[in-house]
PDB file of N, CA and C in Angstrom:
ATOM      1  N   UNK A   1     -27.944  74.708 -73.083  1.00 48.00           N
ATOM      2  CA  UNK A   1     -28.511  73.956 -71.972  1.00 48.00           C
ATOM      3  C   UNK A   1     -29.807  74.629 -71.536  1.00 48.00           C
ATOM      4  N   UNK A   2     -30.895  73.876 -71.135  1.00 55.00           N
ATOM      5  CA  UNK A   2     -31.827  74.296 -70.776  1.00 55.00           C
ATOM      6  C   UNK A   2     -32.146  75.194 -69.019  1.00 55.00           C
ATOM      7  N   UNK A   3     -32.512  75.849 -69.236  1.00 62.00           N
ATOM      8  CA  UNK A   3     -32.389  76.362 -67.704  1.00 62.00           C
ATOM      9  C   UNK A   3     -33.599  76.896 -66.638  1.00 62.00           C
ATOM     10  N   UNK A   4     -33.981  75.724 -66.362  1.00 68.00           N
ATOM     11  CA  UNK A   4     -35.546  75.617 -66.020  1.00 68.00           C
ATOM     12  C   UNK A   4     -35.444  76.237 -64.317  1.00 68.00           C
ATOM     13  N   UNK A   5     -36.571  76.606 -63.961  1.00 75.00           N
ATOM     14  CA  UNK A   5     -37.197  76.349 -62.530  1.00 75.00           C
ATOM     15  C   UNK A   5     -37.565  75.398 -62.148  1.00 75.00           C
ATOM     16  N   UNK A   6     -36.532  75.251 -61.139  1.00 76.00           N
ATOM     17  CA  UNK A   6     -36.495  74.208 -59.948  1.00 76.00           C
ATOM     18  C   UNK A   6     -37.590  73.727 -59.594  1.00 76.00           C
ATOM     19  N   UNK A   7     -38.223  74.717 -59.322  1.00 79.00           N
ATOM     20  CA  UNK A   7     -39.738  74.933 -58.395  1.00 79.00           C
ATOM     21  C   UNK A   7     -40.983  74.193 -59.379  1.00 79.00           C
ATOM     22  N   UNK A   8     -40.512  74.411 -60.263  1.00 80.00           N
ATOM     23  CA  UNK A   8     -41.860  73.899 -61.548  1.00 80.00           C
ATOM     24  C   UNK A   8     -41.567  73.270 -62.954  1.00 80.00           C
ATOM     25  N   UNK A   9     -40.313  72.343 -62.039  1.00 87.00           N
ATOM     26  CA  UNK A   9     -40.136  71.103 -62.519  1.00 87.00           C
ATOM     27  C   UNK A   9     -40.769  70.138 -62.334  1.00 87.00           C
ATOM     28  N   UNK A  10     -41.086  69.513 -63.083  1.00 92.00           N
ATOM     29  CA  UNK A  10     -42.088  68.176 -62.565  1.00 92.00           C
ATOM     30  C   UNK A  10     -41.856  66.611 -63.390  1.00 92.00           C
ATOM     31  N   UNK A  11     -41.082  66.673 -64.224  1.00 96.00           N
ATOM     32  CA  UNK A  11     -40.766  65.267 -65.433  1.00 96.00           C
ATOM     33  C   UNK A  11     -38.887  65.722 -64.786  1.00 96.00           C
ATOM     34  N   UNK A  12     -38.444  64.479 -65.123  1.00 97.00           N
ATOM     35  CA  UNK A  12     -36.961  64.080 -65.137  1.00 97.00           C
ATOM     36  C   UNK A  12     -36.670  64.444 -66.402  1.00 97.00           C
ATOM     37  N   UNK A  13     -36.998  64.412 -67.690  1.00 95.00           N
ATOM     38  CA  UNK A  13     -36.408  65.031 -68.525  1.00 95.00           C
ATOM     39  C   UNK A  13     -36.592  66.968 -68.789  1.00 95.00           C
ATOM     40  N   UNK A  14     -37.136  67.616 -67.571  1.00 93.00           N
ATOM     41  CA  UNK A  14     -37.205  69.230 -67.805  1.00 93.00           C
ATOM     42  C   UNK A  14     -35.817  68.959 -66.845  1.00 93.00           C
ATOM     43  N   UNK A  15     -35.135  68.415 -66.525  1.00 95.00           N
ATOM     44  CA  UNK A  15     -33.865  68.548 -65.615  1.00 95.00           C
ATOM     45  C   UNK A  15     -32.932  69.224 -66.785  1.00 95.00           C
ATOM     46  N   UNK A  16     -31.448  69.962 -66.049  1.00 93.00           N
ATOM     47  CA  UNK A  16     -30.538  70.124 -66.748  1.00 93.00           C
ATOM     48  C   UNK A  16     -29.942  68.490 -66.915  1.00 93.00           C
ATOM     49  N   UNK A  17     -29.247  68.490 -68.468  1.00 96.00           N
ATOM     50  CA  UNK A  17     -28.219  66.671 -68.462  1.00 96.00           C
ATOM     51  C   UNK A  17     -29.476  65.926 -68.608  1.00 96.00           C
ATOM     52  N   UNK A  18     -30.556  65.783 -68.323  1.00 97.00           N
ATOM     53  CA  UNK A  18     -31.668  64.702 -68.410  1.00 97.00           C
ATOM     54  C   UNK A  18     -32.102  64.164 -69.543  1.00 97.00           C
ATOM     55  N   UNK A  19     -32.175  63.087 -70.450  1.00 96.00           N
ATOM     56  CA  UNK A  19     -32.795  63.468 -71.271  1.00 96.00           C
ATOM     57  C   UNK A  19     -33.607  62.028 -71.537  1.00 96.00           C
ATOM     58  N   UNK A  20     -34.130  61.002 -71.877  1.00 97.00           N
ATOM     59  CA  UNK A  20     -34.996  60.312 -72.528  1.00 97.00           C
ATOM     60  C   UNK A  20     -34.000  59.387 -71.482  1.00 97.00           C
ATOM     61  N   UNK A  21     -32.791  58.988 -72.035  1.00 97.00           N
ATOM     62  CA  UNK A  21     -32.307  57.558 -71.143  1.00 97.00           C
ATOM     63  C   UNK A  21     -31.916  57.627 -69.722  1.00 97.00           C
ATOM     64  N   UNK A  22     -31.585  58.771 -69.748  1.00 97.00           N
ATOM     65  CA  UNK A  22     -31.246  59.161 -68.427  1.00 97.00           C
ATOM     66  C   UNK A  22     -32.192  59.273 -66.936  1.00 97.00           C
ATOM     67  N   UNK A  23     -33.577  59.752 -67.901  1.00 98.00           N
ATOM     68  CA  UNK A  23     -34.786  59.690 -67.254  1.00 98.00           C
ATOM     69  C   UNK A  23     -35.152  58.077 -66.872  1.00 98.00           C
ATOM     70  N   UNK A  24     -35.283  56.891 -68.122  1.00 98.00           N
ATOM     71  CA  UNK A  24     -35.130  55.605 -67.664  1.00 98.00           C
ATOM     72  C   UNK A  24     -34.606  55.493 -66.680  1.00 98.00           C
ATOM     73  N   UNK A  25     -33.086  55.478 -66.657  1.00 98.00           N
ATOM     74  CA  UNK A  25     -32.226  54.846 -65.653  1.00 98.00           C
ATOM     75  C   UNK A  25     -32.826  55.463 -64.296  1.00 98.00           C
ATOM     76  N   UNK A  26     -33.004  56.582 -64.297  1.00 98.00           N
ATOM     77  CA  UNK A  26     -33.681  57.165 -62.641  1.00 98.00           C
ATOM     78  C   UNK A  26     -34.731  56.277 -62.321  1.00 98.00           C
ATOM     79  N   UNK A  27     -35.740  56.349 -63.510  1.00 98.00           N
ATOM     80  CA  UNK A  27     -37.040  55.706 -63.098  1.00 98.00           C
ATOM     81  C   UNK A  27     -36.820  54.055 -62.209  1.00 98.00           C
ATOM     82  N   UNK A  28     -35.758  53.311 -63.010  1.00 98.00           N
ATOM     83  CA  UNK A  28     -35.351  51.891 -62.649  1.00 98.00           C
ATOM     84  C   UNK A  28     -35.087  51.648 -61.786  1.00 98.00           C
ATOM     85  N   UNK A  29     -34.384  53.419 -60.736  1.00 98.00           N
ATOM     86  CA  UNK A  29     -33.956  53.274 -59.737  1.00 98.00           C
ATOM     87  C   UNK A  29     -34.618  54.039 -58.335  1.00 98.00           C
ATOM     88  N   UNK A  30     -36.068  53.767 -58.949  1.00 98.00           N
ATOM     89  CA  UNK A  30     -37.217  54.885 -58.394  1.00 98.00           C
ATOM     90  C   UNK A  30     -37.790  56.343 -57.988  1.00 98.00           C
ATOM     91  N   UNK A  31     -36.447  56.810 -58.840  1.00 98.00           N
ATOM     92  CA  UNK A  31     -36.198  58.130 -58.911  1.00 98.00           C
ATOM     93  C   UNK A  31     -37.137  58.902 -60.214  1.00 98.00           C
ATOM     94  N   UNK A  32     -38.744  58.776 -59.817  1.00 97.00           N
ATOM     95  CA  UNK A  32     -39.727  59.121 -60.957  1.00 97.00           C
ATOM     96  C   UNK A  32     -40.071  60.858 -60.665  1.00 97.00           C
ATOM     97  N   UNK A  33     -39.472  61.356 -59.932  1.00 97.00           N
ATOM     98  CA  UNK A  33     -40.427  62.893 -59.687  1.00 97.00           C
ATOM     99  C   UNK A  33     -38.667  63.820 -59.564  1.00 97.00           C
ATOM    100  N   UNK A  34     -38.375  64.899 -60.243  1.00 97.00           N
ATOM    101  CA  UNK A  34     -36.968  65.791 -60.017  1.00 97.00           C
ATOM    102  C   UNK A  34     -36.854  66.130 -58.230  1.00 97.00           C
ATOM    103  N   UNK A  35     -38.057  65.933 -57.620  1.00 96.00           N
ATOM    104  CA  UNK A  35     -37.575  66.256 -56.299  1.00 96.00           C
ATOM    105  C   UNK A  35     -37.536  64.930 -55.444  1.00 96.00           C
ATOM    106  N   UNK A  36     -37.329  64.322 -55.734  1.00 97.00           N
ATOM    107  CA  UNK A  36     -37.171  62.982 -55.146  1.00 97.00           C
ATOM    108  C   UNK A  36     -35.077  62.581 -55.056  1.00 97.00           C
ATOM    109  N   UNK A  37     -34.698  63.744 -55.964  1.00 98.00           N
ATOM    110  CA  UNK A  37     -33.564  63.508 -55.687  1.00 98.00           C
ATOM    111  C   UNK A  37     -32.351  64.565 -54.759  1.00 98.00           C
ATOM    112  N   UNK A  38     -33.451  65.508 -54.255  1.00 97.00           N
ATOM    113  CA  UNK A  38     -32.832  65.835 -53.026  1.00 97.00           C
ATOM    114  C   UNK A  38     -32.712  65.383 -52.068  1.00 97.00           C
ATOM    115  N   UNK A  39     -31.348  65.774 -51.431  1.00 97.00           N
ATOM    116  CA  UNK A  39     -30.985  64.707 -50.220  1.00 97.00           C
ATOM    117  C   UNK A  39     -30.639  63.260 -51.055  1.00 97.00           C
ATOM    118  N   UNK A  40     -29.952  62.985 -52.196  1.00 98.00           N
ATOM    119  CA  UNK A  40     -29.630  61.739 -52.698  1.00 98.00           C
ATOM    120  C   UNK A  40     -28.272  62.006 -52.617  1.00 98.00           C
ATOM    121  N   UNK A  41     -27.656  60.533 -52.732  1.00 98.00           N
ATOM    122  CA  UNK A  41     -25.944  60.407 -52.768  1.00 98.00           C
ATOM    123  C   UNK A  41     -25.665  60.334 -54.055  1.00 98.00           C
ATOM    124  N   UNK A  42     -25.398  60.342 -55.091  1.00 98.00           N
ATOM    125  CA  UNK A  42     -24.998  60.848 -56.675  1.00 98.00           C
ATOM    126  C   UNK A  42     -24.422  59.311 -56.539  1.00 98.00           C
ATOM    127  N   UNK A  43     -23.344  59.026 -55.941  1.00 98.00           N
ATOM    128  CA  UNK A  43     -22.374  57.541 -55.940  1.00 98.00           C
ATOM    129  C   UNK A  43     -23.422  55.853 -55.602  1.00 98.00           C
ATOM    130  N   UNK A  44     -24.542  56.957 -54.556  1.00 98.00           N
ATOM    131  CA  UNK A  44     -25.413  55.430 -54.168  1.00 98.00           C
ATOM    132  C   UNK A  44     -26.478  55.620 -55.525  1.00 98.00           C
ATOM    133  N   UNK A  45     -26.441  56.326 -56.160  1.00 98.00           N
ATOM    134  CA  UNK A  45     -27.611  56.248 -57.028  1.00 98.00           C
ATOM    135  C   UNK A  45     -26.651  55.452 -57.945  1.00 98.00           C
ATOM    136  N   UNK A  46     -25.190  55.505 -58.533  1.00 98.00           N
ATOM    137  CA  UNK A  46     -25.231  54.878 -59.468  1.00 98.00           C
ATOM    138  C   UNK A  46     -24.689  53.754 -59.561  1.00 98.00           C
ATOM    139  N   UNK A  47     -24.586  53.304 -57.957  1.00 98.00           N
ATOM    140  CA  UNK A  47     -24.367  52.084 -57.551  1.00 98.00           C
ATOM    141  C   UNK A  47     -25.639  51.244 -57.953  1.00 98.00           C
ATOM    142  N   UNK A  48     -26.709  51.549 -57.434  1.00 98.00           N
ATOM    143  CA  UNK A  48     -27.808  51.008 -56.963  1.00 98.00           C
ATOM    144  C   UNK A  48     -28.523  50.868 -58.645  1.00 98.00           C
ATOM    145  N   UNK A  49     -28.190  51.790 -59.927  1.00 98.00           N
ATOM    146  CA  UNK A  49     -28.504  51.735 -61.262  1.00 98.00           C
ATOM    147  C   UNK A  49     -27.725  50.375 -61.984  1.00 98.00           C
ATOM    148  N   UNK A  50     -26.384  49.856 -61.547  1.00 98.00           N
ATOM    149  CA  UNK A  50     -25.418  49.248 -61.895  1.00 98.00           C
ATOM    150  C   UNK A  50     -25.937  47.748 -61.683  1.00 98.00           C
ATOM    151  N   UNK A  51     -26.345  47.487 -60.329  1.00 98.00           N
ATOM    152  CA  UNK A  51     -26.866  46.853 -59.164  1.00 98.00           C
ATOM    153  C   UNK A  51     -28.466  46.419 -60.248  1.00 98.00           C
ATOM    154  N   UNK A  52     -29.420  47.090 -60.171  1.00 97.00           N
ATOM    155  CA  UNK A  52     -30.485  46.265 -60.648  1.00 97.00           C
ATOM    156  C   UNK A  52     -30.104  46.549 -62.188  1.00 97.00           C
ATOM    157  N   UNK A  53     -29.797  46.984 -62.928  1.00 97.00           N
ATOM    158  CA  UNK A  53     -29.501  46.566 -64.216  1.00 97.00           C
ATOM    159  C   UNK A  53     -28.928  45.854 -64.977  1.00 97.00           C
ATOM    160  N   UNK A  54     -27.820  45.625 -63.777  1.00 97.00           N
ATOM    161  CA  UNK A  54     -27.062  44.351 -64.107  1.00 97.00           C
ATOM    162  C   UNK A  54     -25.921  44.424 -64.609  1.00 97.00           C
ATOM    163  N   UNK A  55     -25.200  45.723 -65.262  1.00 96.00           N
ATOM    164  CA  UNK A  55     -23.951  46.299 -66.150  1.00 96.00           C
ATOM    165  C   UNK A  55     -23.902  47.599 -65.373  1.00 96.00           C
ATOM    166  N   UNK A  56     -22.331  47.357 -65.828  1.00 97.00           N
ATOM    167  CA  UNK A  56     -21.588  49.101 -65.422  1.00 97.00           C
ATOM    168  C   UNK A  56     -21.820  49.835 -66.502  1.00 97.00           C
ATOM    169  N   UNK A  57     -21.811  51.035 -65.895  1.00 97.00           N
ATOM    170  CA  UNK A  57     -22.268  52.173 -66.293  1.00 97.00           C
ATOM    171  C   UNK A  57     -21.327  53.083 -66.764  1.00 97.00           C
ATOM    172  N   UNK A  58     -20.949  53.616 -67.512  1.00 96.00           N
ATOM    173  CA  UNK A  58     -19.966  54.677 -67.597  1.00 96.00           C
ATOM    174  C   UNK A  58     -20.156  55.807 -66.388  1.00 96.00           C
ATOM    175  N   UNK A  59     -18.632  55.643 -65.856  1.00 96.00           N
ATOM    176  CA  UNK A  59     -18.685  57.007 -64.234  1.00 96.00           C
ATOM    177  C   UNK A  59     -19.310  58.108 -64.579  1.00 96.00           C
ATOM    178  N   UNK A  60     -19.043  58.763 -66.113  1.00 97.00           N
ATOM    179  CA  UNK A  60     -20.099  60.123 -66.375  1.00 97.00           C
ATOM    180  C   UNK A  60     -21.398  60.047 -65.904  1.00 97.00           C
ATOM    181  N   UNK A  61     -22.055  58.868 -65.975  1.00 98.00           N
ATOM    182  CA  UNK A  61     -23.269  58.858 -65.490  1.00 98.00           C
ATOM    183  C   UNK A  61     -23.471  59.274 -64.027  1.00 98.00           C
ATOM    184  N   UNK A  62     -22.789  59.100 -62.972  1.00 98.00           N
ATOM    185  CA  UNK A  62     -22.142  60.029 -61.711  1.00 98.00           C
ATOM    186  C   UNK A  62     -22.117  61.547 -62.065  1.00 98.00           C
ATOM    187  N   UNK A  63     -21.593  62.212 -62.714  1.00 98.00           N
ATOM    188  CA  UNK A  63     -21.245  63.266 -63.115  1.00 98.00           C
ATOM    189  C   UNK A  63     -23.130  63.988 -63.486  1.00 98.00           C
ATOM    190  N   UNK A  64     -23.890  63.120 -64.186  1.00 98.00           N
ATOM    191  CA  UNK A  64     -24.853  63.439 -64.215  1.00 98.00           C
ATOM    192  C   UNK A  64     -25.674  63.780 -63.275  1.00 98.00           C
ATOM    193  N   UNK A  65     -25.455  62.409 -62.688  1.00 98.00           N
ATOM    194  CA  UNK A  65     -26.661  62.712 -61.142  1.00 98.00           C
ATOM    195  C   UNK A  65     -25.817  63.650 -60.471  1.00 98.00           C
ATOM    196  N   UNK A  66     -24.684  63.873 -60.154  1.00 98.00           N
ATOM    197  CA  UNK A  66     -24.435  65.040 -59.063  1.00 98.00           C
ATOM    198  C   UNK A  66     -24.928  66.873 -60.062  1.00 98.00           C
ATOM    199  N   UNK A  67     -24.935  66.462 -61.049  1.00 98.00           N
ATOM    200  CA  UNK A  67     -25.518  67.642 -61.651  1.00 98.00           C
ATOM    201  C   UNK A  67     -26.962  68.127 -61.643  1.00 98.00           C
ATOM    202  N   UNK A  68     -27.966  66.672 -61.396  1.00 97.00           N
ATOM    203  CA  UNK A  68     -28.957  66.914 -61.496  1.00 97.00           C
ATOM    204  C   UNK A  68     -29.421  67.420 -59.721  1.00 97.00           C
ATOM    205  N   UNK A  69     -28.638  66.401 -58.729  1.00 98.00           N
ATOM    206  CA  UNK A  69     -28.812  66.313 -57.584  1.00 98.00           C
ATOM    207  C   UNK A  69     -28.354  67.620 -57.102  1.00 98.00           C
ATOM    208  N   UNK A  70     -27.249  68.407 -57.462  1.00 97.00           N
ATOM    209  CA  UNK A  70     -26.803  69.681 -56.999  1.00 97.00           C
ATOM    210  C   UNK A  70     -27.674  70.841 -57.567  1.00 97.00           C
ATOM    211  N   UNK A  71     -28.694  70.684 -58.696  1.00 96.00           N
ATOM    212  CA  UNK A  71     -29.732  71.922 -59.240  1.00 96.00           C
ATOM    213  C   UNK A  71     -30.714  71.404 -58.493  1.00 96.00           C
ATOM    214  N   UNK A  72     -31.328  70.473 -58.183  1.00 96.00           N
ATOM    215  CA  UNK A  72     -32.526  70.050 -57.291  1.00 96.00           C
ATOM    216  C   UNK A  72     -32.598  70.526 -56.336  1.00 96.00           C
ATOM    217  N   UNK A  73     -31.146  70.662 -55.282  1.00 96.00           N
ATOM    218  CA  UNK A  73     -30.533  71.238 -54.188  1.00 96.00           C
ATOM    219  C   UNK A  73     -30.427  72.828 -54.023  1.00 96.00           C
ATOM    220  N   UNK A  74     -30.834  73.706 -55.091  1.00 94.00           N
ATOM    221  CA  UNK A  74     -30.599  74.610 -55.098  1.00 94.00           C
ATOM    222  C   UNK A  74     -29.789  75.369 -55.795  1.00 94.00           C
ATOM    223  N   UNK A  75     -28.942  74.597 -56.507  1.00 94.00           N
ATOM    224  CA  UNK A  75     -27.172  74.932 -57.294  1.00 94.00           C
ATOM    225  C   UNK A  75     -27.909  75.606 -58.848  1.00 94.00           C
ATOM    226  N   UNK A  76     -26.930  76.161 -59.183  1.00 94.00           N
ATOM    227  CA  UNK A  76     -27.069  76.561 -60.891  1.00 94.00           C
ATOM    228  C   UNK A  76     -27.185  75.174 -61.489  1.00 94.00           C
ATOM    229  N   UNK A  77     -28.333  75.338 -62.769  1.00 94.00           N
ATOM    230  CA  UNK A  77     -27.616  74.244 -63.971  1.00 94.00           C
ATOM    231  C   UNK A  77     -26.615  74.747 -64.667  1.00 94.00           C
ATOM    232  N   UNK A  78     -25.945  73.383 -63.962  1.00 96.00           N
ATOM    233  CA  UNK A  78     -24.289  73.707 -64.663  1.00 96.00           C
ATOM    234  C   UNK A  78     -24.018  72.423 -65.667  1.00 96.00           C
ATOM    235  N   UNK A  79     -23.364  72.194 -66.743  1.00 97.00           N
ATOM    236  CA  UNK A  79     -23.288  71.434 -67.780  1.00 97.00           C
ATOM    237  C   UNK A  79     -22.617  69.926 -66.618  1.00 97.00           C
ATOM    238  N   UNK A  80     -23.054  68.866 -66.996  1.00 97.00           N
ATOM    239  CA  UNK A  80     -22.359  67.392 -66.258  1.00 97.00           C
ATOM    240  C   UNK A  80     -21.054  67.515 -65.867  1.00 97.00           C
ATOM    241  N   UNK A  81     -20.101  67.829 -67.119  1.00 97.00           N
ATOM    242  CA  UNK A  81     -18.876  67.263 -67.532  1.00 97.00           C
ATOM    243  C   UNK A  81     -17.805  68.601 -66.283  1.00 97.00           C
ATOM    244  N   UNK A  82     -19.000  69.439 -65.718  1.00 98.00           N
ATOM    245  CA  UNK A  82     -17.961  70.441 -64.498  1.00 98.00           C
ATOM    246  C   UNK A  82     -17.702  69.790 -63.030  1.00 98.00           C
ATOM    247  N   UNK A  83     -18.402  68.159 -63.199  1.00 98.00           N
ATOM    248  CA  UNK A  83     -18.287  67.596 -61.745  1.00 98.00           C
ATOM    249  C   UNK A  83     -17.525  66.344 -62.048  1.00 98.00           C
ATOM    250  N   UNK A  84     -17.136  66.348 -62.987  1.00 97.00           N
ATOM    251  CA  UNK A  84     -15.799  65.212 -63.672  1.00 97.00           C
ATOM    252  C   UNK A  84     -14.287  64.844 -62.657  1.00 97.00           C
ATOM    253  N   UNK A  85     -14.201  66.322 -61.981  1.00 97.00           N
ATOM    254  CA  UNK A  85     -13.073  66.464 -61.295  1.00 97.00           C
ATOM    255  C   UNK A  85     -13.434  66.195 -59.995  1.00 97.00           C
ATOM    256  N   UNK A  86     -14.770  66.688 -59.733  1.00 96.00           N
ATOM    257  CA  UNK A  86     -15.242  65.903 -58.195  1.00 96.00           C
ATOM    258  C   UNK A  86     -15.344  64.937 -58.196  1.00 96.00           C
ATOM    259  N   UNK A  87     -16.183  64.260 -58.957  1.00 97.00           N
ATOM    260  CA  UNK A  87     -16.224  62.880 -59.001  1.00 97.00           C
ATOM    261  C   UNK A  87     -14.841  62.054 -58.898  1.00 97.00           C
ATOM    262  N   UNK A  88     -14.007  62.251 -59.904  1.00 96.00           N
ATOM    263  CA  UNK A  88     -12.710  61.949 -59.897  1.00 96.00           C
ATOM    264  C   UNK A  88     -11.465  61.990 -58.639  1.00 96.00           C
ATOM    265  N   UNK A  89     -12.282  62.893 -58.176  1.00 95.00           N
ATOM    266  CA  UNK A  89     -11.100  63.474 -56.635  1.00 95.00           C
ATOM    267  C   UNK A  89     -11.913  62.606 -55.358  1.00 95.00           C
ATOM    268  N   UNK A  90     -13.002  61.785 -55.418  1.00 92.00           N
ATOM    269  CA  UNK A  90     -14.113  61.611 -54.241  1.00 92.00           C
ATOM    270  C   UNK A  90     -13.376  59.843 -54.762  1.00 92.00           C
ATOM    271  N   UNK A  91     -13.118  59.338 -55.780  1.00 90.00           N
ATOM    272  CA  UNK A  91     -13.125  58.336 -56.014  1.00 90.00           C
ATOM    273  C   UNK A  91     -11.681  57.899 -55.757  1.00 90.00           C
ATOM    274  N   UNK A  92     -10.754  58.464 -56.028  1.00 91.00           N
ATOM    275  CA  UNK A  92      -9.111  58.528 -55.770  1.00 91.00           C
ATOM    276  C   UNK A  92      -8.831  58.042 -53.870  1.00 91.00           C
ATOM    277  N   UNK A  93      -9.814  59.392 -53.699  1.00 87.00           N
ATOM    278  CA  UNK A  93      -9.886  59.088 -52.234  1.00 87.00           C
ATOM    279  C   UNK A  93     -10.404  57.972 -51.042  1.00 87.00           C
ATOM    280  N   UNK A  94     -11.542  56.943 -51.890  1.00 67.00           N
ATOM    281  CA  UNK A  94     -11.671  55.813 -51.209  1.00 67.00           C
ATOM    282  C   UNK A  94     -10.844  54.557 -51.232  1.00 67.00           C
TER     283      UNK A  94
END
């Protein structure tokens, strides 16, 4: 995994998890700059991706944005698939 500075990030694909489609789907959802997704909801982003694209998304894609949204925030890059169980435990619960 790549393990960049936060600080001097500037493309959606220098993110940890980011990569070519993933960067699309942000862009679609006006999410064009890595700091634009601090202070984001991981669940409204992939509502709102689902929403103008028109198809569901696989939930990993959740798992992504809270990965990207929690290193933006300050957090380690940590691999997607370690917020599987959050995601999973946040969703049980509504």
């Amino acid at each position: 995994m790549k393990n960049p500075d936060r600080e001097k990030v500037k493309k959606l694909v220098d993110l940890p998890n980011i990569g070519e489609v993933m960067a699309a789907d942000l862009q679609l959802i006006g999410i064009d700059h890595p700091k634009k997704l601090i202070g984001k909801d991981p669940f409204s982003l992939y509502e709102k991706l689902c929403i103008i694209s028109g198809q569901r998304h696989d939930p990993c894609v959740i798992d992504v944005f809270m990965s990207a949204v929690h290193f933006m925030e300050g957090g380690e890059p940590l691999p997607w698939w370690l917020f599987t169980e959050k995601r999973k435990k946040y969703l049980n619960k509504k």
